[in-house]
PDB file of C-alpha atoms in Angstrom:
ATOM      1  CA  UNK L   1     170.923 108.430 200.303  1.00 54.00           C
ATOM      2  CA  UNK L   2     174.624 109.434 200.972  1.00 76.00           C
ATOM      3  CA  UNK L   3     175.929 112.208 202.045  1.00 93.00           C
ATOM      4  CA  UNK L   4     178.036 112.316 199.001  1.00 96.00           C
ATOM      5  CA  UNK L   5     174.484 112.458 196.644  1.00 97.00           C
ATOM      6  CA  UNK L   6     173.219 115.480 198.877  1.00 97.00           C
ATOM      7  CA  UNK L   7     176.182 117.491 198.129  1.00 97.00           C
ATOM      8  CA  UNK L   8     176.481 116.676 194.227  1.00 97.00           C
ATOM      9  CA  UNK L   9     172.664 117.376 193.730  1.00 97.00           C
ATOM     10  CA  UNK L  10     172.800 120.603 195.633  1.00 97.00           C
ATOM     11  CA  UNK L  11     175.777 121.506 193.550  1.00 97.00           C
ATOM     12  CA  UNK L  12     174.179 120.238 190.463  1.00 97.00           C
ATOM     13  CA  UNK L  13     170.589 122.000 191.156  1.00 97.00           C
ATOM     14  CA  UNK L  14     172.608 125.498 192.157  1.00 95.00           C
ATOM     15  CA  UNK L  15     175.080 125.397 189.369  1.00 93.00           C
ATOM     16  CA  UNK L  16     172.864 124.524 186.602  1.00 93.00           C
ATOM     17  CA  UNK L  17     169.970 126.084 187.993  1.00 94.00           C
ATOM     18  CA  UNK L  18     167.923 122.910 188.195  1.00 95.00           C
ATOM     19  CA  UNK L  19     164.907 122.036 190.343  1.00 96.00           C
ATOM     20  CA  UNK L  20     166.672 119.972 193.137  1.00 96.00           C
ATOM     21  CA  UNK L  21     163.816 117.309 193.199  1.00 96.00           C
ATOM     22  CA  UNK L  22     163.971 116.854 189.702  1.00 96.00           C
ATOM     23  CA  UNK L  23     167.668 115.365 190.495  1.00 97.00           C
ATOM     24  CA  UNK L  24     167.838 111.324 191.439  1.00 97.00           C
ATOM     25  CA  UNK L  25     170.286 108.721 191.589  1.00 96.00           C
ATOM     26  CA  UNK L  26     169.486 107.897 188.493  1.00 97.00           C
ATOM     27  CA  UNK L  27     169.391 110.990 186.609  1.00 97.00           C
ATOM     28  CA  UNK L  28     171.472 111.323 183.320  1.00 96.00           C
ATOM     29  CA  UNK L  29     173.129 114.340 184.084  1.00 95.00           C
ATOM     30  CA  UNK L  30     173.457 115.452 180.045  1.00 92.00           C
ATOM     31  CA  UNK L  31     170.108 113.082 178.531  1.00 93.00           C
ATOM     32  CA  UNK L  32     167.606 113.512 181.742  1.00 94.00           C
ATOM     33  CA  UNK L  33     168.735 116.897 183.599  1.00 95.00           C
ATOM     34  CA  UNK L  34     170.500 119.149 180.161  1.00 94.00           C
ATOM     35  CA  UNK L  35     173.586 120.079 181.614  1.00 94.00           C
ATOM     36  CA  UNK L  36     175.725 120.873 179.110  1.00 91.00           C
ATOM     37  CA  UNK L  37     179.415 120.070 179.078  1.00 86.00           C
ATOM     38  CA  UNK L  38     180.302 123.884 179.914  1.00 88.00           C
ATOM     39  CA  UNK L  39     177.872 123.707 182.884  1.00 91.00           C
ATOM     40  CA  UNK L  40     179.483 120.562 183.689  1.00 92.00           C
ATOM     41  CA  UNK L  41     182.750 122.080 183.677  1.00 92.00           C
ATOM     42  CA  UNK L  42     181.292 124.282 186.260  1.00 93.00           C
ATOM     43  CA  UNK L  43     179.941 120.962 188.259  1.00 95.00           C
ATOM     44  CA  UNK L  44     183.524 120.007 188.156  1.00 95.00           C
ATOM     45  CA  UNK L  45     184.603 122.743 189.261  1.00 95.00           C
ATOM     46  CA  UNK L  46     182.817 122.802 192.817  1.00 96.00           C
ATOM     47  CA  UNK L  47     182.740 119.215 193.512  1.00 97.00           C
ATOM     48  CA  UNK L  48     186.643 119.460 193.388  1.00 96.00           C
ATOM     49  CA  UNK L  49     186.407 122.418 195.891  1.00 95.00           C
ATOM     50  CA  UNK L  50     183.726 120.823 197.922  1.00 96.00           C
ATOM     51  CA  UNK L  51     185.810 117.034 197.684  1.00 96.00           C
ATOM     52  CA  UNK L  52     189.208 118.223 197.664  1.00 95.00           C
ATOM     53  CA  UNK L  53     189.798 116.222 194.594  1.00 95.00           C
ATOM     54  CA  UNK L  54     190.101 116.762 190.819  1.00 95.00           C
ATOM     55  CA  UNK L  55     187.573 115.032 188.478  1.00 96.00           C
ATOM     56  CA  UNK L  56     189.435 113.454 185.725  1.00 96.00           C
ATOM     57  CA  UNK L  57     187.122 114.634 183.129  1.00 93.00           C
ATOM     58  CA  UNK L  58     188.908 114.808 180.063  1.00 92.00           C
ATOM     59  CA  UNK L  59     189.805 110.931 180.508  1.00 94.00           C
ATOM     60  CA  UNK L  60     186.125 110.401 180.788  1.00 94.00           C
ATOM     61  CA  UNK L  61     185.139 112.341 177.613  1.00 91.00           C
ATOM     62  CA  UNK L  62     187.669 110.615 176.085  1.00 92.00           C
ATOM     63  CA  UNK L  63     186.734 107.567 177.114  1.00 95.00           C
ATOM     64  CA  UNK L  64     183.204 107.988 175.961  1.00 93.00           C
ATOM     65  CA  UNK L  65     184.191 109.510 172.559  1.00 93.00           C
ATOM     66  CA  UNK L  66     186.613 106.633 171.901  1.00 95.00           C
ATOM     67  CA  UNK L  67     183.445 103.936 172.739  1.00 95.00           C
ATOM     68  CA  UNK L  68     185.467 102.499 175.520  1.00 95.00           C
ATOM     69  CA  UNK L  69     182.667 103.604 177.877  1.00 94.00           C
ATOM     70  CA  UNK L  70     179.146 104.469 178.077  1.00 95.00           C
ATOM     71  CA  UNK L  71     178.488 107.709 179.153  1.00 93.00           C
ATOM     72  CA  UNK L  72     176.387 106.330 181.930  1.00 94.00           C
ATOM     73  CA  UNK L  73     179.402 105.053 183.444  1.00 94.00           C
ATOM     74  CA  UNK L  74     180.057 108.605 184.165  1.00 94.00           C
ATOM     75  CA  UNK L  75     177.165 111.006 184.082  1.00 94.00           C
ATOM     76  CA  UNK L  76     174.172 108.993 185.644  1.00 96.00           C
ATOM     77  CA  UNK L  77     174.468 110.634 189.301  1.00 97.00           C
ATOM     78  CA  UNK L  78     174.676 107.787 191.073  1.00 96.00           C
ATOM     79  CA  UNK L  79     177.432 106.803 188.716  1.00 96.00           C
ATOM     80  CA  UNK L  80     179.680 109.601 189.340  1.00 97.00           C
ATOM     81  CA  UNK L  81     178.764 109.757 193.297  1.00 97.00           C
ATOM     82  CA  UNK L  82     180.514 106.490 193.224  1.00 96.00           C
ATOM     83  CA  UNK L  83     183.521 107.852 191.605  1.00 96.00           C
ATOM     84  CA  UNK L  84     183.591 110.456 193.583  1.00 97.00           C
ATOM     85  CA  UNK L  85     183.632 108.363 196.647  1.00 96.00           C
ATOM     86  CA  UNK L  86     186.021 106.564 194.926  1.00 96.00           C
ATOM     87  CA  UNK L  87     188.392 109.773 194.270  1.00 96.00           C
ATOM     88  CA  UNK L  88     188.041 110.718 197.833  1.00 96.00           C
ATOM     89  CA  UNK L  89     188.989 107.426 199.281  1.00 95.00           C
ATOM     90  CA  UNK L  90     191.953 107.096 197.213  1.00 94.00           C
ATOM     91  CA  UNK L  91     193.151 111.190 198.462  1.00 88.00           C
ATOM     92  CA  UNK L  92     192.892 109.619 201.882  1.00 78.00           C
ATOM     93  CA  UNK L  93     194.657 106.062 201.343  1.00 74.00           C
TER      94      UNK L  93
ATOM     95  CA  UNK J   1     197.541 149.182 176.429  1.00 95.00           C
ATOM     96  CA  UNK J   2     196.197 148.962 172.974  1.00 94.00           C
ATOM     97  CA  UNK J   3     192.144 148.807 173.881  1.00 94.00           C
ATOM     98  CA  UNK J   4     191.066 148.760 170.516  1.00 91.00           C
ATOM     99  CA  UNK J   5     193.114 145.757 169.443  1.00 93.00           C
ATOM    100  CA  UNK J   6     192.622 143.783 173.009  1.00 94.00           C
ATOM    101  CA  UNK J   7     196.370 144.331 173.782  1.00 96.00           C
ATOM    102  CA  UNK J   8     195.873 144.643 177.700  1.00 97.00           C
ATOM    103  CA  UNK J   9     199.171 143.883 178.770  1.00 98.00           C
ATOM    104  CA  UNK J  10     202.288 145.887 178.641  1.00 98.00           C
ATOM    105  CA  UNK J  11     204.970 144.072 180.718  1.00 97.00           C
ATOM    106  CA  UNK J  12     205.314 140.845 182.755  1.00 97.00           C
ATOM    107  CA  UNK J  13     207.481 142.028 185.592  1.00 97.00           C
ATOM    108  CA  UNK J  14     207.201 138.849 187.549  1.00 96.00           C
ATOM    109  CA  UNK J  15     206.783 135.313 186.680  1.00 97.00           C
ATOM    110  CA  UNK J  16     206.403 132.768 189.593  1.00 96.00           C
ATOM    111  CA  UNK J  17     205.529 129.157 187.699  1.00 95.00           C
ATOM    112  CA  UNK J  18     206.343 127.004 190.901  1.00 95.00           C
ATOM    113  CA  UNK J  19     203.578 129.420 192.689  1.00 96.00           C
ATOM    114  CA  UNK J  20     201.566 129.943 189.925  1.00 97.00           C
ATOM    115  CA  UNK J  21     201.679 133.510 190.284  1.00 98.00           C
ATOM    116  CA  UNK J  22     202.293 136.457 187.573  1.00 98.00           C
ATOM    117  CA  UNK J  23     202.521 140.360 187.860  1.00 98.00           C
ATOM    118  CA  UNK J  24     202.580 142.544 184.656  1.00 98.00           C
ATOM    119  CA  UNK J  25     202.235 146.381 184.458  1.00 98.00           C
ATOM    120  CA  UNK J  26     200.100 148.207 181.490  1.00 98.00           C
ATOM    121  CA  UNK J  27     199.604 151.935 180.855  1.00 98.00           C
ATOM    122  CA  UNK J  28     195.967 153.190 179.850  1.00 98.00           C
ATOM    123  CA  UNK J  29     196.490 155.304 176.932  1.00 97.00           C
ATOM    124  CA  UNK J  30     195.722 158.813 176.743  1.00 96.00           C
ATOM    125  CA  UNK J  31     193.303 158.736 173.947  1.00 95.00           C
ATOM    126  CA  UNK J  32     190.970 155.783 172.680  1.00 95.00           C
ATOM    127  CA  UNK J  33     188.192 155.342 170.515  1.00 95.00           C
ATOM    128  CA  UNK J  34     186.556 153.312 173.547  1.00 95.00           C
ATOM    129  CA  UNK J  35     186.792 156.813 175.508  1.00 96.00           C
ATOM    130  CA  UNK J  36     184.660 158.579 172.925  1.00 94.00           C
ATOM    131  CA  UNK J  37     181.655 156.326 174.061  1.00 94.00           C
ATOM    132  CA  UNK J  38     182.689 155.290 177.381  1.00 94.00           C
ATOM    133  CA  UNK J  39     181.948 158.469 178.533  1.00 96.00           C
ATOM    134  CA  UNK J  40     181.634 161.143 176.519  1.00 95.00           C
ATOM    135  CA  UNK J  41     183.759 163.808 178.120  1.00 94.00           C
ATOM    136  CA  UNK J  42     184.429 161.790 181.387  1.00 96.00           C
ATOM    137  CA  UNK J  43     186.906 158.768 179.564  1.00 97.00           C
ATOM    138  CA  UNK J  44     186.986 155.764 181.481  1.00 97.00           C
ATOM    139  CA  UNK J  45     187.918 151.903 181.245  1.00 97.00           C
ATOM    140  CA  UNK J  46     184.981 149.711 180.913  1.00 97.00           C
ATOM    141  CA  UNK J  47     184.565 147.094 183.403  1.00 97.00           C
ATOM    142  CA  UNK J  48     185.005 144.307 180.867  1.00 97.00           C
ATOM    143  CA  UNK J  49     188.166 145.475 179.429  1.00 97.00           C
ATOM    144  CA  UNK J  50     189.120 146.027 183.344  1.00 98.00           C
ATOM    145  CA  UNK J  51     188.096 141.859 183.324  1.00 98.00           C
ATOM    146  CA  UNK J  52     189.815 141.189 180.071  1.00 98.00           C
ATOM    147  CA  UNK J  53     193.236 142.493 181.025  1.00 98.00           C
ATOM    148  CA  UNK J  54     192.870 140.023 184.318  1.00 98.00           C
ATOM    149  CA  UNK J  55     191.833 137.516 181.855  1.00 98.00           C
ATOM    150  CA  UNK J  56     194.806 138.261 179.778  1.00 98.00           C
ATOM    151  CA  UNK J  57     197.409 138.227 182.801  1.00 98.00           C
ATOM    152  CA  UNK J  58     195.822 135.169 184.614  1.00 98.00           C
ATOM    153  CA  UNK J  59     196.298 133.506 180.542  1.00 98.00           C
ATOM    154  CA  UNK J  60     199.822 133.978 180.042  1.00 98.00           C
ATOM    155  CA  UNK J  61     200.415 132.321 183.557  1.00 98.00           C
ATOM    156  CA  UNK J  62     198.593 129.443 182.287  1.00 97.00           C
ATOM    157  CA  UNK J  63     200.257 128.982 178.804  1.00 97.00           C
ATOM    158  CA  UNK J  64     203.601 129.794 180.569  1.00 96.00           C
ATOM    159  CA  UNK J  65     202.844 127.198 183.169  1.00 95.00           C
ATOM    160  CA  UNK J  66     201.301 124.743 180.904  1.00 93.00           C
ATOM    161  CA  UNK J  67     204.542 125.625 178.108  1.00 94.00           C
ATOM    162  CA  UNK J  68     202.126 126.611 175.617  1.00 95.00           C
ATOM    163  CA  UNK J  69     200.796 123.460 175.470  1.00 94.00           C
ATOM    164  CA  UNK J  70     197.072 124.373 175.360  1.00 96.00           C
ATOM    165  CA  UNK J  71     194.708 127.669 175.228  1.00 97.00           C
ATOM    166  CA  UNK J  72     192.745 128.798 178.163  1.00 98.00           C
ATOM    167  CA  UNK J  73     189.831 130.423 177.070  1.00 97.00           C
ATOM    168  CA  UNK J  74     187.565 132.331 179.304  1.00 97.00           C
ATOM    169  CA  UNK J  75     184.366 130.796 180.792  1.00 96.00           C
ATOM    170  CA  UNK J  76     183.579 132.070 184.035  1.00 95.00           C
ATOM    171  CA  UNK J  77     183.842 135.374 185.727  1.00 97.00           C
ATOM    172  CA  UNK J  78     182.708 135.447 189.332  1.00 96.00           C
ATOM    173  CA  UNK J  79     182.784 138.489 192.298  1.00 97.00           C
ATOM    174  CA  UNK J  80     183.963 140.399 189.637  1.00 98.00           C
ATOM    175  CA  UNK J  81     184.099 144.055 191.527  1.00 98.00           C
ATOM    176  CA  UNK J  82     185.484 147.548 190.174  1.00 98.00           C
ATOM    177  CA  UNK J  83     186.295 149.654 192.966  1.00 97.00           C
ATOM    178  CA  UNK J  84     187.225 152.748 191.475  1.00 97.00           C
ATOM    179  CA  UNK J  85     187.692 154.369 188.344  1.00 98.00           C
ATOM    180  CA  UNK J  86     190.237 153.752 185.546  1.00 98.00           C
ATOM    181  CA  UNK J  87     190.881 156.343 182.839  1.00 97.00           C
ATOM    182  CA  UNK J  88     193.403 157.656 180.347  1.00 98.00           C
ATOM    183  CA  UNK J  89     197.312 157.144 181.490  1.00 97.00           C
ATOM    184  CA  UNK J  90     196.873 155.323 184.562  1.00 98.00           C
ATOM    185  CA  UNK J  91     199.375 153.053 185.482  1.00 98.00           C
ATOM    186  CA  UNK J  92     197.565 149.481 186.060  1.00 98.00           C
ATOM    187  CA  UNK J  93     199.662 147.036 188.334  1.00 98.00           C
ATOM    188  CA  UNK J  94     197.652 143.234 187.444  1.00 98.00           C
ATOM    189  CA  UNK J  95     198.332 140.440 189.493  1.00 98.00           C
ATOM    190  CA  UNK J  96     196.858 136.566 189.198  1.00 98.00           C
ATOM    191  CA  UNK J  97     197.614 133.403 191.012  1.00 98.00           C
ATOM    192  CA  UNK J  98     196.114 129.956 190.214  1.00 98.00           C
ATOM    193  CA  UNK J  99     193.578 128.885 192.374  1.00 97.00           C
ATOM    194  CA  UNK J 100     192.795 125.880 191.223  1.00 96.00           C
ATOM    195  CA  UNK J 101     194.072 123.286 188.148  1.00 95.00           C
ATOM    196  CA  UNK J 102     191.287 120.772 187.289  1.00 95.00           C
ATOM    197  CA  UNK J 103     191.001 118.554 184.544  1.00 95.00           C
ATOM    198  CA  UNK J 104     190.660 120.448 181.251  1.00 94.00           C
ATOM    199  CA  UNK J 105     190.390 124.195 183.180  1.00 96.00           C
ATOM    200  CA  UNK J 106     192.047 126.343 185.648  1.00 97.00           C
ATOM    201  CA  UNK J 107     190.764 128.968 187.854  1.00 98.00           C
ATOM    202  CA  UNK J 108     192.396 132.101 188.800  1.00 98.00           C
ATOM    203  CA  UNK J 109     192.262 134.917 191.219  1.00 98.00           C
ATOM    204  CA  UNK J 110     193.158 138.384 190.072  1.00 98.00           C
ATOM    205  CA  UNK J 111     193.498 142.168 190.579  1.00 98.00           C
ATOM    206  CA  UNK J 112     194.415 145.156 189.484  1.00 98.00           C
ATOM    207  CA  UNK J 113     195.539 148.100 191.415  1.00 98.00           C
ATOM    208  CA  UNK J 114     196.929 151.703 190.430  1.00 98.00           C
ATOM    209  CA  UNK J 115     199.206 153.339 192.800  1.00 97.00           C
ATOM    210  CA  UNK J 116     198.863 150.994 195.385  1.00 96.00           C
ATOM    211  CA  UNK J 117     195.435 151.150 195.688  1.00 98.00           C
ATOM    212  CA  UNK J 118     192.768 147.542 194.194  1.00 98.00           C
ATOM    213  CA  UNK J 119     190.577 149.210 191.763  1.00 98.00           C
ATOM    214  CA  UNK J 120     189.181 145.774 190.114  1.00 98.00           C
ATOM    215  CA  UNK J 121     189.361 142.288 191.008  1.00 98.00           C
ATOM    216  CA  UNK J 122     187.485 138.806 190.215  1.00 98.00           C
ATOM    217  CA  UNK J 123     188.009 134.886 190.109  1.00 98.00           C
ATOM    218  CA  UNK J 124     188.169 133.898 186.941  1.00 98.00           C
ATOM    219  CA  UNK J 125     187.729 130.336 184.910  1.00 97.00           C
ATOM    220  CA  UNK J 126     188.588 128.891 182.125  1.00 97.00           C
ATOM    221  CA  UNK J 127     188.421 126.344 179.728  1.00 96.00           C
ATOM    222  CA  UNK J 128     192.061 124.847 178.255  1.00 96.00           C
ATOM    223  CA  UNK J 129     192.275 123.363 174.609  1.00 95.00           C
ATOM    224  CA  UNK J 130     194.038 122.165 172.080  1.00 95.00           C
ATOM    225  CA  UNK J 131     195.374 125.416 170.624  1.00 96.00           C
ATOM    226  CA  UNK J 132     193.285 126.354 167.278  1.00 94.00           C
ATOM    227  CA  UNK J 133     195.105 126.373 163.898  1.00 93.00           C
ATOM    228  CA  UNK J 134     197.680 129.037 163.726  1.00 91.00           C
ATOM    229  CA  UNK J 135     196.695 130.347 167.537  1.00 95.00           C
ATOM    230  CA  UNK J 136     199.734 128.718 169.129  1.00 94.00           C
ATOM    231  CA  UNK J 137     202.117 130.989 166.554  1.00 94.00           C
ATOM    232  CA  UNK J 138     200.337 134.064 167.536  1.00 94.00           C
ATOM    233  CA  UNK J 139     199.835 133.794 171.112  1.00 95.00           C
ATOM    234  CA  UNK J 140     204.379 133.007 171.844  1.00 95.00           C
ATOM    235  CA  UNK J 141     204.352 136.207 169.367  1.00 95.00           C
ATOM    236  CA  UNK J 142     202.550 138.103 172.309  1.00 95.00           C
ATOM    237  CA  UNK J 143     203.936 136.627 174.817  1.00 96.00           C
ATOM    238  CA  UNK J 144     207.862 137.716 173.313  1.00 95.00           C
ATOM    239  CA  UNK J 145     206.247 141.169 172.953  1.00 96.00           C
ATOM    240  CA  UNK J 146     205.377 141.713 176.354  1.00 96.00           C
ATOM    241  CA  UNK J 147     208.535 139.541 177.885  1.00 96.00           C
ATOM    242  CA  UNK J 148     206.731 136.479 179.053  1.00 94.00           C
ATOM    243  CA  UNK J 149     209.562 134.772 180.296  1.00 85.00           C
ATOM    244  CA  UNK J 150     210.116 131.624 178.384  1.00 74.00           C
ATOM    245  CA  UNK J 151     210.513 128.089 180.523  1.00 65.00           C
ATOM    246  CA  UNK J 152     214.082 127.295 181.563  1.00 56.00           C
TER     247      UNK J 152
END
C-alpha cells in the first residue's frame, strides 16, 4: 500500500480515535468508519499540514449534496488517497 | 471586558490582513459576577474565558480578512496553556496570527500577555459559515465598537 494510505490512516485512526486496522482502502470514511463531518474537518486539517496542500472540501460536499457526485468519489480512503496524490502532484507541477 | 455578556475585547490596536495578524488590548474589570464563584475571595479569570477572548481576537481577524463574508465558529482548542493568573483590572495584551486557511476553516495561533509577560496561549480552529440570520448585523456592530478596522 502507498505511502500516501499509511499516513491518511494513521491520521484518520489518531484523529478520530479509530482502531487503525479497522481502516482499509476501501473503508467509507462517514458509512464504514463514523467520522463525522466535524471530525473530518479535523482529518482535513492534518492531511493539509502533513501534504502541504488544502483539501477542497467544501467543493466536495457540495458536489455530493448537489448529486453531481457520489460520496464515494470522495470519502472511500482509497478514493481520497488518490486525490490527495493528485493535490500533491499538481503543488509540485 | 464585559465577562458576563462575552464582550472580551476592548480595542484592536493593530490589524495586519496581508499577514494575517491582529493585536487588541482588553481591561479585566474590577468586579464580576464570574469573580464571586471563580474564587470566592481570590477573583480570577477562568481559563475558558482566558480561551474565549483568543477565540474572539483570532475571529475578528478572520471576518476582517474574509470581509465579513462568513462566521468562524470555534471547533478546536489545542495546547491550550495558562501560565499565570488573571484577575480584576489587569491589562490583557491578545495577539493571533493565522496559521493555516483550509477549505471551510482556519486555524489560529494566539496569546495573551499582561505587562509583557504570556499568561495564556493555544492554537485554535474553527469552522467558517454562512453567517446565521441577523448574525452578520450584529457581529460589524462589534466589530465598529471595538475599532475593527474596516477593509480599504
Amino acid at each position: 500500500m502507498s505511502s500516501t494510505f499509511e499516513t491518511v490512516a494513521g491520521i484518520m485512526s489518531e484523529t478520530a480515535d479509530i482502531p487503525r486496522e479497522t481502516i482499509t482502502p476501501e473503508s467509507h470514511a462517514i458509512e464504514d468508519l463514523g467520522i463525522d463531518s466535524l471530525a473530518f474537518l479535523d482529518i482535513a486539517f492534518a492531511v493539509d499540514k502533513a501534504f502541504g496542500i488544502k483539501l477542497p472540501l467544501e467543493q466536495w460536499t457540495q458536489d455530493v449534496n448537489e448529486g453531481k457526485v457520489p460520496a464515494e468519489e470522495y470519502f472511500v480512503v482509497k478514493n481520497l488517497v488518490s486525490r490527495i496524490d493528485a493535490l500533491v502532484a499538481a503543488k509540485g507541477a | 471586558m464585559r465577562l458576563e455578556y462575552f464582550e472580551m475585547i476592548d480595542r484592536v490596536a493593530v490589524l495586519d490582513l496581508e499577514a494575517g495578524r491582529i493585536e487588541a488590548t482588553s481591561t479585566v474589570p474590577e468586579a464580576s459576577p464570574v469573580f464571586e464563584g471563580h474564587f470566592p475571595g481570590h477573583p480570577l479569570v477562568p481559563g475558558v474565558l482566558l480561551t474565549e477572548t483568543m477565540a474572539q481576537a483570532s475571529g475578528y481577524l478572520v471576518l476582517a480578512r474574509d470581509g465579513f463574508g462568513r462566521m468562524p465558529f470555534l471547533m478546536a482548542v489545542d495546547k491550550a496553556r495558562f501560565r499565570e493568573f488573571v484577575g480584576p483590572g489587569d491589562a490583557l495584551r491578545v495577539t493571533a496570527e493565522l496559521t493555516h486557511e483550509g477549505s471551510g476553516y482556519v486555524a489560529t495561533r494566539a496569546a495573551i500577555s499582561v505587562a509583557g509577560r504570556k499568561v495564556a496561549d493555544a492554537e485554535l480552529r474553527f469552522r467558517t459559515v454562512p453567517f446565521p440570520p441577523g448574525l452578520d448585523a450584529r457581529m460589524r456592530r462589534e466589530a465598529a465598537r471595538i475599532g475593527l478596522p474596516r477593509r480599504p
